[in-house]
């Protein structure tokens, strides 16, 4: 595991800059992307750089990490809409392909199965946020390292966050997420973590027992895990034991 701790001010620019480098060296990269408050400033910085011609998504493929079930297509909290607004619609050309999760077109189980097939085509770089409860994607506590891509019942806090933090018009009933097994099959993983409210859970994820209580802890078993945290989120991890 590699741990990069960056200043709050420099964090997003640095991650965006590293993504530019990756796209330049591997233009056909298959990227798995999350949404949420953590990656939003990275996407803003990345969009600016892509529009300045530093790199392009033209030959890259974007695979969405997760999606709510039960929100209208135009709900502001929808993950696909958010990724489009914050990144994909802001760059031209857009990616060669954007694989959203087909929650409007298919029954949830079918949409999950279809999305798993997409991810099975390979993920070169997976970006993840860290939930306050230790989830990655919607792999809530109780998820296992071999957990499949599936429909999940959300913890109350995760559903409520859709309304309180992301502006959802109703509490979503469930979510669809790539499973931990798929995430671990990615060639490389960057776990993005910012803010003091994530300090305790990041410490547990990196230094506590590896297990289903903190699903993000399973990422430690990956051979190419990079944790990119700001100083606020890394406050407990970097203290001497
Ligand atoms: P956040 O969400 O980036 O909005 O804090 C992270 C998560 O819950 O996965």
XYZ file of N, CA and C and ligand atoms in Angstrom:
732
model
N 0.846 -1.207 0.000
C 0.000 0.000 0.000
C 0.876 1.250 0.000
N 0.427 2.203 -0.755
C 1.137 3.484 -0.773
C 0.188 4.517 -0.160
N 0.678 5.302 0.762
C -0.161 6.342 1.380
C 0.399 7.706 1.020
N -0.391 8.482 0.311
C -0.001 9.856 -0.019
C -0.850 10.795 0.825
N -0.198 11.612 1.606
C -0.924 12.599 2.409
C -0.598 13.977 1.850
N -1.631 14.688 1.458
C -1.445 15.971 0.783
C -2.195 17.060 1.523
N -1.764 18.280 1.326
C -2.456 19.379 1.997
C -3.874 19.507 1.439
N -4.746 20.041 2.272
C -6.143 20.198 1.866
C -6.222 20.993 0.561
N -5.400 22.001 0.433
C -5.439 22.858 -0.755
C -4.906 22.166 -2.001
N -3.889 21.317 -1.820
C -3.222 20.737 -2.996
C -3.844 19.420 -3.453
N -4.661 18.832 -2.596
C -5.108 17.460 -2.785
C -5.779 17.220 -4.155
N -6.822 17.975 -4.446
C -7.600 17.699 -5.657
C -6.765 17.914 -6.919
N -5.978 18.966 -6.940
C -5.132 19.250 -8.112
C -4.134 18.128 -8.341
N -3.591 17.607 -7.266
C -2.601 16.544 -7.381
C -3.232 15.268 -7.965
N -4.415 14.898 -7.449
C -5.072 13.688 -7.958
C -5.431 13.889 -9.432
N -5.938 15.081 -9.765
C -6.284 15.360 -11.164
C -5.034 15.287 -12.039
N -3.941 15.837 -11.551
C -2.689 15.807 -12.308
C -2.209 14.381 -12.530
N -2.358 13.549 -11.508
C -1.949 12.147 -11.640
C -2.849 11.408 -12.630
N -4.125 11.774 -12.646
C -5.032 11.154 -13.619
C -4.658 11.556 -15.038
N -4.296 12.809 -15.208
C -3.839 13.280 -16.525
C -2.644 12.448 -16.984
N -1.686 12.254 -16.076
C -0.506 11.444 -16.412
C -0.910 10.040 -16.850
N -1.838 9.449 -16.093
C -2.277 8.092 -16.423
C -2.921 8.035 -17.793
N -3.751 9.025 -18.095
C -4.441 9.047 -19.392
C -3.462 9.282 -20.528
N -2.424 10.044 -20.255
C -1.422 10.288 -21.306
C -0.630 9.021 -21.604
N -0.305 8.276 -20.554
C 0.497 7.072 -20.782
C -0.374 5.889 -21.198
N -1.666 5.967 -20.898
C -2.559 4.841 -21.230
C -3.897 5.402 -21.710
N -3.953 5.895 -22.951
C -5.166 6.578 -23.428
C -6.404 5.691 -23.450
N -6.230 4.359 -23.541
C -7.401 3.477 -23.597
C -7.783 2.958 -22.207
N -7.335 3.655 -21.186
C -7.599 3.247 -19.800
C -9.087 2.968 -19.582
N -9.360 1.907 -18.834
C -10.735 1.643 -18.378
C -10.812 2.071 -16.920
N -11.556 3.131 -16.707
C -11.602 3.808 -15.413
C -12.922 3.517 -14.715
N -12.861 3.065 -13.484
C -14.075 2.952 -12.679
C -14.151 4.188 -11.791
N -15.249 4.920 -11.880
C -15.333 6.196 -11.162
C -16.507 6.245 -10.186
N -16.243 6.805 -9.006
C -17.297 7.014 -8.012
C -17.881 8.420 -8.152
N -18.951 8.670 -7.423
C -19.425 10.047 -7.275
C -19.493 10.337 -5.779
N -19.753 11.585 -5.444
C -19.806 11.960 -4.032
C -19.061 13.259 -3.844
N -19.052 13.722 -2.605
C -18.401 15.004 -2.339
C -16.878 14.892 -2.423
N -16.342 13.695 -2.153
C -14.883 13.552 -2.187
C -14.311 13.757 -3.597
N -14.805 13.028 -4.600
C -14.184 13.187 -5.922
C -14.591 14.463 -6.657
N -15.636 15.154 -6.208
C -16.136 16.317 -6.968
C -15.036 17.332 -7.295
N -14.208 17.755 -6.331
C -13.165 18.728 -6.683
C -12.095 18.149 -7.610
N -11.886 16.838 -7.548
C -10.944 16.201 -8.482
C -11.502 16.303 -9.900
N -12.800 16.027 -10.044
C -13.402 16.085 -11.376
C -13.376 17.517 -11.921
N -13.605 18.492 -11.057
C -13.556 19.889 -11.509
C -12.165 20.218 -12.039
N -11.140 19.813 -11.293
C -9.761 20.101 -11.718
C -9.401 19.306 -12.964
N -9.865 18.063 -13.031
C -9.562 17.215 -14.187
C -10.232 17.775 -15.447
N -11.491 18.209 -15.322
C -12.198 18.752 -16.480
C -11.450 19.963 -17.036
N -10.971 20.811 -16.147
C -10.228 21.989 -16.592
C -8.970 21.581 -17.345
N -8.276 20.587 -16.832
C -7.038 20.133 -17.488
C -7.327 19.458 -18.825
N -8.392 18.661 -18.864
C -8.720 17.993 -20.128
C -9.130 19.026 -21.167
N -9.883 20.021 -20.733
C -10.304 21.065 -21.675
C -9.110 21.897 -22.150
N -8.057 21.945 -21.341
C -6.843 22.663 -21.748
C -5.964 21.794 -22.655
N -6.399 20.568 -22.905
C -5.682 19.710 -23.843
C -4.535 18.916 -23.230
N -4.494 18.830 -21.909
C -3.391 18.099 -21.275
C -3.494 16.598 -21.493
N -4.699 16.110 -21.670
C -4.940 14.687 -21.950
C -6.374 14.594 -22.461
N -6.805 13.385 -22.797
C -8.157 13.240 -23.323
C -8.782 11.935 -22.854
N -10.103 11.962 -22.733
C -10.843 10.740 -22.409
C -11.300 10.021 -23.679
N -10.941 10.569 -24.830
C -11.501 10.110 -26.105
C -11.433 8.595 -26.298
N -10.333 7.998 -25.888
C -10.172 6.548 -26.092
C -10.361 5.759 -24.798
N -10.737 6.465 -23.747
C -10.910 5.807 -22.443
C -12.352 5.343 -22.257
N -12.505 4.385 -21.385
C -13.835 3.886 -21.044
C -14.093 4.177 -19.570
N -15.282 4.681 -19.281
C -15.640 4.998 -17.896
C -16.751 4.054 -17.437
N -16.520 3.421 -16.320
C -17.487 2.492 -15.733
C -17.920 3.073 -14.385
N -19.208 3.270 -14.220
C -19.708 3.853 -12.969
C -19.619 2.824 -11.830
N -19.233 3.291 -10.668
C -19.043 2.399 -9.514
C -20.358 1.888 -8.931
N -21.314 2.806 -8.777
C -22.553 2.405 -8.099
C -23.680 3.362 -8.468
N -24.883 2.981 -8.086
C -26.057 3.807 -8.421
C -27.169 3.529 -7.419
N -27.966 4.551 -7.172
C -29.143 4.388 -6.330
C -30.223 3.639 -7.107
N -31.076 2.927 -6.377
C -32.273 2.324 -6.965
C -33.467 3.078 -6.398
N -34.368 3.489 -7.276
C -35.584 4.146 -6.800
C -35.564 5.659 -6.913
N -34.551 6.213 -7.531
C -34.543 7.660 -7.792
C -34.848 7.889 -9.268
N -35.589 8.955 -9.549
C -35.912 9.282 -10.935
C -34.634 9.585 -11.718
N -34.702 9.407 -13.053
C -33.508 9.650 -13.869
C -32.927 11.052 -13.686
N -33.791 12.025 -13.414
C -33.282 13.399 -13.296
C -33.082 13.821 -11.835
N -33.142 12.866 -10.922
C -32.916 13.227 -9.519
C -31.483 13.753 -9.364
N -31.312 14.871 -8.634
C -29.968 15.462 -8.519
C -28.944 14.542 -7.869
N -29.397 13.548 -7.111
C -28.436 12.657 -6.429
C -28.006 11.481 -7.296
N -28.672 11.304 -8.428
C -28.305 10.154 -9.263
C -26.814 10.181 -9.592
N -26.164 9.029 -9.442
C -24.717 8.964 -9.660
C -24.362 9.220 -11.123
N -25.164 8.644 -12.045
C -24.837 8.853 -13.461
C -24.957 10.329 -13.844
N -26.033 10.976 -13.368
C -26.214 12.397 -13.682
C -25.105 13.241 -13.087
N -24.732 12.870 -11.878
C -23.706 13.662 -11.199
C -22.358 13.537 -11.915
N -21.996 12.331 -12.324
C -20.714 12.162 -13.016
C -20.725 12.904 -14.356
N -21.894 12.893 -15.009
C -21.992 13.648 -16.270
C -21.810 15.134 -16.031
N -22.533 15.657 -15.033
C -22.468 17.107 -14.760
C -21.080 17.541 -14.331
N -20.457 16.724 -13.480
C -19.195 17.162 -12.871
C -17.985 16.904 -13.752
N -18.108 15.942 -14.686
C -16.945 15.621 -15.511
C -17.285 15.388 -16.983
N -18.094 14.392 -17.245
C -18.212 13.910 -18.627
C -18.793 14.950 -19.578
N -19.796 15.693 -19.117
C -20.393 16.712 -19.986
C -19.531 17.960 -20.085
N -18.515 18.018 -19.278
C -17.669 19.214 -19.272
C -16.462 19.061 -20.186
N -16.288 17.862 -20.748
C -15.114 17.656 -21.597
C -15.539 17.198 -22.983
N -14.815 17.663 -23.957
C -15.085 17.268 -25.329
C -13.740 16.987 -26.012
N -13.546 15.820 -26.599
C -14.513 14.721 -26.670
C -14.707 14.022 -25.325
N -15.865 13.416 -25.178
C -16.138 12.604 -23.999
C -15.446 11.253 -24.147
N -15.679 10.368 -23.196
C -15.029 9.050 -23.262
C -15.572 8.213 -24.417
N -14.774 7.231 -24.835
C -15.213 6.317 -25.898
C -16.500 5.621 -25.481
N -16.606 5.303 -24.203
C -17.839 4.696 -23.690
C -18.029 5.102 -22.238
N -19.291 5.327 -21.872
C -19.632 5.560 -20.467
C -20.671 4.513 -20.084
N -20.287 3.624 -19.184
C -21.198 2.572 -18.742
C -21.856 2.986 -17.444
N -23.046 3.570 -17.554
C -23.848 3.835 -16.367
C -24.528 2.531 -15.961
N -25.257 2.557 -14.884
C -25.961 1.349 -14.435
C -27.418 1.488 -14.863
N -27.960 0.458 -15.522
C -29.220 0.607 -16.249
C -30.446 0.443 -15.341
N -30.509 1.278 -14.311
C -31.603 1.159 -13.337
C -32.950 1.628 -13.883
N -32.940 2.430 -14.935
C -34.224 2.889 -15.487
C -34.785 1.880 -16.487
N -33.896 1.122 -17.087
C -34.287 0.235 -18.172
C -34.563 -1.194 -17.722
N -33.880 -1.639 -16.668
C -33.930 -3.046 -16.277
C -34.348 -3.193 -14.822
N -34.834 -4.376 -14.483
C -35.072 -4.677 -13.067
C -33.722 -4.627 -12.354
N -33.710 -4.235 -11.068
C -32.432 -4.041 -10.377
C -31.460 -5.223 -10.486
N -31.961 -6.452 -10.286
C -31.035 -7.610 -10.347
C -30.414 -7.733 -11.733
N -31.247 -7.480 -12.751
C -30.735 -7.560 -14.129
C -29.714 -6.454 -14.400
N -30.017 -5.264 -13.893
C -29.095 -4.133 -14.101
C -27.753 -4.427 -13.431
N -27.799 -5.046 -12.254
C -26.556 -5.396 -11.547
C -25.771 -6.433 -12.350
N -26.474 -7.438 -12.852
C -25.795 -8.499 -13.614
C -25.163 -7.919 -14.879
N -25.889 -7.030 -15.542
C -25.371 -6.423 -16.771
C -24.122 -5.591 -16.465
N -24.183 -4.864 -15.360
C -23.046 -4.011 -15.024
C -21.834 -4.858 -14.627
N -22.088 -5.975 -13.999
C -20.977 -6.861 -13.637
C -20.268 -7.375 -14.895
N -21.055 -7.662 -15.934
C -20.439 -8.111 -17.199
C -19.528 -7.020 -17.756
N -19.980 -5.789 -17.657
C -19.158 -4.667 -18.138
C -17.837 -4.619 -17.363
N -17.934 -4.695 -16.055
C -16.722 -4.607 -15.230
C -15.815 -5.812 -15.442
N -16.425 -6.947 -15.779
C -15.623 -8.158 -16.010
C -14.718 -7.981 -17.227
N -15.040 -7.003 -18.066
C -14.178 -6.690 -19.209
C -12.847 -6.087 -18.774
N -12.722 -5.805 -17.493
C -11.459 -5.328 -16.942
C -11.547 -3.877 -16.504
N -10.916 -3.590 -15.374
C -10.811 -2.213 -14.879
C -9.329 -1.924 -14.682
N -8.844 -0.882 -15.336
C -7.426 -0.554 -15.217
C -7.137 0.238 -13.960
N -7.994 1.202 -13.682
C -7.820 2.043 -12.500
C -9.193 2.314 -11.888
N -9.317 1.994 -10.630
C -10.574 2.218 -9.916
C -10.354 3.280 -8.846
N -11.153 4.337 -8.915
C -11.142 5.370 -7.876
C -12.284 5.064 -6.922
N -12.039 5.224 -5.635
C -13.077 4.966 -4.648
C -13.094 6.073 -3.606
N -14.290 6.384 -3.109
C -14.409 7.213 -1.917
C -14.575 6.283 -0.722
N -14.531 6.832 0.457
C -14.697 6.035 1.676
C -15.926 6.539 2.426
N -16.882 5.652 2.661
C -18.073 6.044 3.410
C -17.758 6.204 4.885
N -18.538 7.041 5.554
C -18.328 7.247 6.986
C -18.514 5.942 7.758
N -19.240 4.991 7.186
C -19.430 3.686 7.842
C -18.439 2.641 7.327
N -17.471 3.065 6.535
C -16.457 2.134 6.045
C -16.797 1.477 4.731
N -17.907 1.914 4.106
C -18.246 1.281 2.836
C -17.382 1.816 1.698
N -17.256 1.007 0.661
C -16.706 1.463 -0.623
C -17.730 1.073 -1.674
N -18.044 1.982 -2.581
C -19.249 1.786 -3.384
C -20.397 1.659 -2.387
N -21.345 0.783 -2.686
C -22.390 0.507 -1.690
C -22.129 -0.826 -1.001
N -20.878 -1.193 -0.886
C -20.523 -2.391 -0.121
C -20.537 -2.012 1.349
N -21.735 -2.135 1.925
C -21.968 -1.703 3.295
C -21.321 -2.673 4.284
N -21.184 -2.273 5.561
C -20.668 -3.203 6.560
C -21.420 -4.535 6.498
N -20.661 -5.617 6.611
C -21.230 -6.960 6.421
C -20.820 -7.543 5.080
N -20.343 -6.683 4.170
C -19.899 -7.161 2.855
C -18.614 -7.965 3.017
N -18.438 -8.928 2.144
C -17.252 -9.788 2.221
C -16.306 -9.509 1.062
N -15.077 -9.980 1.206
C -14.057 -9.721 0.188
C -14.421 -10.351 -1.149
N -15.198 -11.437 -1.104
C -15.580 -12.097 -2.364
C -16.971 -11.664 -2.812
N -17.472 -10.578 -2.222
C -18.838 -10.119 -2.502
C -19.033 -9.748 -3.967
N -20.136 -10.212 -4.564
C -20.391 -9.945 -5.977
C -21.028 -8.565 -6.219
N -21.049 -8.186 -7.451
C -21.823 -7.018 -7.874
C -23.290 -7.359 -7.644
N -24.035 -6.455 -7.007
C -25.378 -6.856 -6.583
C -26.238 -5.660 -6.183
N -27.508 -5.981 -5.921
C -28.432 -5.003 -5.347
C -28.267 -5.090 -3.837
N -28.095 -3.946 -3.189
C -27.898 -3.958 -1.739
C -28.954 -3.109 -1.041
N -29.343 -3.559 0.136
C -30.174 -2.735 0.997
C -29.233 -1.767 1.691
N -29.561 -0.502 1.619
C -28.655 0.499 2.171
C -28.839 0.633 3.672
N -27.764 0.923 4.361
C -27.895 1.315 5.765
C -28.676 2.624 5.794
N -29.416 2.844 6.887
C -30.261 4.046 6.965
C -29.448 5.304 6.666
N -28.247 5.379 7.220
C -27.424 6.578 7.052
C -27.058 6.820 5.595
N -26.854 5.754 4.830
C -26.470 5.922 3.428
C -27.637 6.455 2.610
N -28.841 5.923 2.859
C -30.021 6.413 2.142
C -30.315 7.859 2.516
N -30.207 8.153 3.807
C -30.484 9.526 4.257
C -29.455 10.510 3.704
N -28.232 10.031 3.509
C -27.198 10.912 2.947
C -27.569 11.342 1.530
N -28.283 10.478 0.827
C -28.688 10.832 -0.537
C -29.552 12.088 -0.508
N -30.412 12.184 0.516
C -31.295 13.352 0.639
C -30.535 14.523 1.265
N -29.918 14.271 2.403
C -29.324 15.364 3.186
C -28.090 15.953 2.506
N -27.264 15.110 1.893
C -25.990 15.604 1.366
C -25.999 15.765 -0.140
N -26.803 14.967 -0.836
C -26.743 15.006 -2.299
C -28.031 15.537 -2.940
N -29.013 15.925 -2.107
C -30.213 16.564 -2.650
C -31.227 15.643 -3.291
N -31.211 14.352 -2.936
C -32.209 13.431 -3.508
C -33.611 13.862 -3.110
N -34.581 13.620 -4.001
C -35.950 14.040 -3.721
C -36.682 13.027 -2.845
N -36.137 11.832 -2.728
C -36.689 10.844 -1.792
C -35.551 9.945 -1.317
N -35.805 9.240 -0.218
C -34.776 8.315 0.279
C -34.775 7.094 -0.637
N -33.650 6.810 -1.275
C -33.624 5.655 -2.174
C -33.790 4.354 -1.409
N -34.436 3.395 -2.059
C -34.728 2.144 -1.354
C -33.541 1.190 -1.305
N -32.663 1.308 -2.280
C -31.553 0.344 -2.377
C -30.465 0.942 -3.259
N -29.425 0.185 -3.453
C -28.356 0.617 -4.352
C -27.842 -0.572 -5.147
N -27.144 -0.285 -6.213
C -26.438 -1.330 -6.968
C -24.967 -0.954 -6.932
N -24.139 -1.907 -6.624
C -22.710 -1.616 -6.528
C -21.873 -2.716 -7.159
N -20.745 -2.331 -7.728
C -19.749 -3.338 -8.044
C -19.326 -3.971 -6.723
N -19.177 -5.276 -6.710
C -18.810 -5.976 -5.486
C -17.322 -5.813 -5.176
N -16.973 -6.130 -3.962
C -15.564 -5.977 -3.559
C -14.661 -6.872 -4.413
N -15.159 -8.042 -4.774
C -14.338 -8.937 -5.609
C -13.974 -8.252 -6.937
N -14.946 -7.574 -7.530
C -14.664 -6.859 -8.788
C -13.674 -5.713 -8.563
N -13.844 -5.020 -7.471
C -12.940 -3.893 -7.199
C -11.519 -4.409 -6.997
N -11.398 -5.520 -6.290
C -10.067 -6.080 -6.040
C -9.449 -6.649 -7.316
N -10.284 -6.924 -8.320
C -9.757 -7.441 -9.591
C -9.223 -6.307 -10.480
N -9.452 -5.076 -10.048
C -8.937 -3.924 -10.796
C -7.400 -3.936 -10.761
N -6.771 -3.474 -11.847
C -5.303 -3.473 -11.868
C -4.734 -2.579 -10.766
N -5.445 -1.491 -10.490
C -4.933 -0.512 -9.541
C -6.116 0.189 -8.879
N -5.966 0.544 -7.623
C -7.045 1.218 -6.878
C -6.482 2.466 -6.196
N -7.187 3.575 -6.346
C -6.866 4.776 -5.575
C -8.048 5.046 -4.647
N -7.804 4.990 -3.345
C -8.839 5.320 -2.364
C -8.672 6.790 -1.987
N -9.691 7.585 -2.274
C -9.622 9.033 -2.056
C -10.354 9.386 -0.755
N -9.681 10.085 0.130
C -10.286 10.368 1.437
C -9.932 11.784 1.883
N -10.965 12.568 2.180
C -10.719 13.938 2.631
C -11.586 14.280 3.848
N -11.082 15.195 4.637
C -11.882 15.788 5.704
C -11.745 15.064 7.036
N -11.837 15.846 8.102
C -11.655 15.310 9.458
C -12.711 14.262 9.795
N -13.904 14.362 9.185
C -14.944 13.397 9.565
C -14.620 11.979 9.094
N -13.623 11.850 8.218
C -13.224 10.512 7.759
C -11.982 9.991 8.490
N -11.427 10.777 9.407
C -10.153 10.390 10.027
C -10.259 9.066 10.786
N -11.314 8.922 11.566
C -11.465 7.718 12.391
C -11.685 6.479 11.512
N -12.540 6.600 10.519
C -12.836 5.417 9.702
C -11.641 5.077 8.794
N -10.889 6.081 8.377
C -9.690 5.770 7.575
C -8.677 5.013 8.431
N -8.539 5.436 9.674
C -7.625 4.748 10.585
C -8.055 3.285 10.746
N -9.366 3.071 10.924
C -9.857 1.689 11.069
C -9.630 0.896 9.786
N -9.867 1.536 8.653
C -9.726 0.822 7.372
C -8.284 0.407 7.115
N -7.340 1.244 7.534
C -5.938 0.959 7.214
C -5.211 0.216 8.317
N -5.671 0.396 9.558
C -4.890 -0.192 10.658
C -5.697 -1.118 11.555
N -7.021 -1.147 11.376
C -7.851 -2.041 12.193
C -7.880 -3.438 11.591
N -8.689 -4.325 12.191
C -8.794 -5.676 11.636
C -9.373 -5.642 10.226
N -8.864 -6.524 9.362
C -9.419 -6.601 8.008
C -10.650 -7.491 8.069
N -11.811 -6.950 7.709
C -13.017 -7.766 7.789
C -14.253 -6.989 7.405
N -15.405 -7.673 7.417
C -16.657 -7.083 6.915
C -17.173 -5.895 7.730
N -16.695 -5.708 8.950
C -17.177 -4.551 9.732
C -16.779 -3.245 9.053
N -15.622 -3.249 8.417
C -15.132 -2.078 7.673
C -14.729 -2.573 6.279
N -15.690 -2.635 5.369
C -15.390 -3.241 4.059
C -14.172 -2.636 3.352
N -13.915 -1.351 3.567
C -12.745 -0.732 2.915
C -11.439 -1.395 3.350
N -11.454 -2.062 4.493
C -10.218 -2.712 4.970
C -9.752 -3.790 3.999
N -10.680 -4.386 3.251
C -10.295 -5.438 2.303
C -9.372 -4.906 1.209
N -9.434 -3.604 0.975
C -8.589 -3.029 -0.093
C -7.111 -3.235 0.216
N -6.796 -3.386 1.497
C -5.380 -3.595 1.880
C -4.799 -4.858 1.277
N -5.664 -5.784 0.854
C -5.150 -7.029 0.269
C -4.784 -6.835 -1.202
N -5.048 -5.648 -1.740
C -4.752 -5.405 -3.158
C -3.274 -5.058 -3.341
N -2.686 -5.569 -4.418
C -1.241 -5.384 -4.614
C -0.896 -3.961 -5.047
N -1.879 -3.225 -5.539
C -1.566 -1.879 -5.994
C -2.604 -0.894 -5.473
N -2.656 -0.776 -4.162
C -3.574 0.174 -3.531
C -2.809 1.441 -3.198
N -3.367 2.555 -3.653
C -2.816 3.849 -3.282
C -3.901 4.597 -2.511
N -3.590 5.042 -1.330
C -4.534 5.836 -0.544
C -4.091 7.284 -0.677
N -4.975 8.126 -1.166
C -4.634 9.539 -1.317
C -5.548 10.326 -0.381
N -4.976 10.820 0.700
C -5.769 11.492 1.734
C -5.268 12.914 1.923
N -6.156 13.775 2.392
C -5.651 15.090 2.794
C -5.236 15.003 4.272
N -4.567 16.032 4.730
C -3.991 15.972 6.086
C -5.085 15.796 7.146
N -6.269 16.350 6.908
C -7.351 16.239 7.887
C -7.799 14.785 8.009
N -7.979 14.115 6.886
C -8.434 12.714 6.914
C -7.351 11.785 7.443
N -6.091 12.146 7.214
C -4.980 11.262 7.580
C -4.474 11.513 9.007
N -5.159 12.385 9.747
C -4.631 12.813 11.051
C -4.345 11.649 11.994
N -5.207 10.640 12.025
C -4.987 9.529 12.960
C -4.043 8.479 12.392
N -4.063 8.313 11.089
C -3.228 7.298 10.444
C -1.754 7.648 10.580
N -1.464 8.923 10.529
C -0.059 9.330 10.519
C 0.481 9.612 11.920
N -0.389 9.535 12.932
C 0.138 9.754 14.293
C 0.974 8.532 14.678
N 1.923 8.725 15.562
C 2.711 7.566 15.985
C 1.887 6.747 16.951
N 1.941 5.423 16.843
C 1.056 4.581 17.636
C 1.341 4.675 19.138
P -18.544 11.328 0.082
O -19.127 9.851 0.111
O -17.433 11.325 -0.920
O -19.716 12.148 -0.376
O -18.091 11.639 1.459
C -18.248 8.794 0.157
C -19.042 7.533 0.245
O -20.030 7.490 0.998
O -18.683 6.562 -0.434
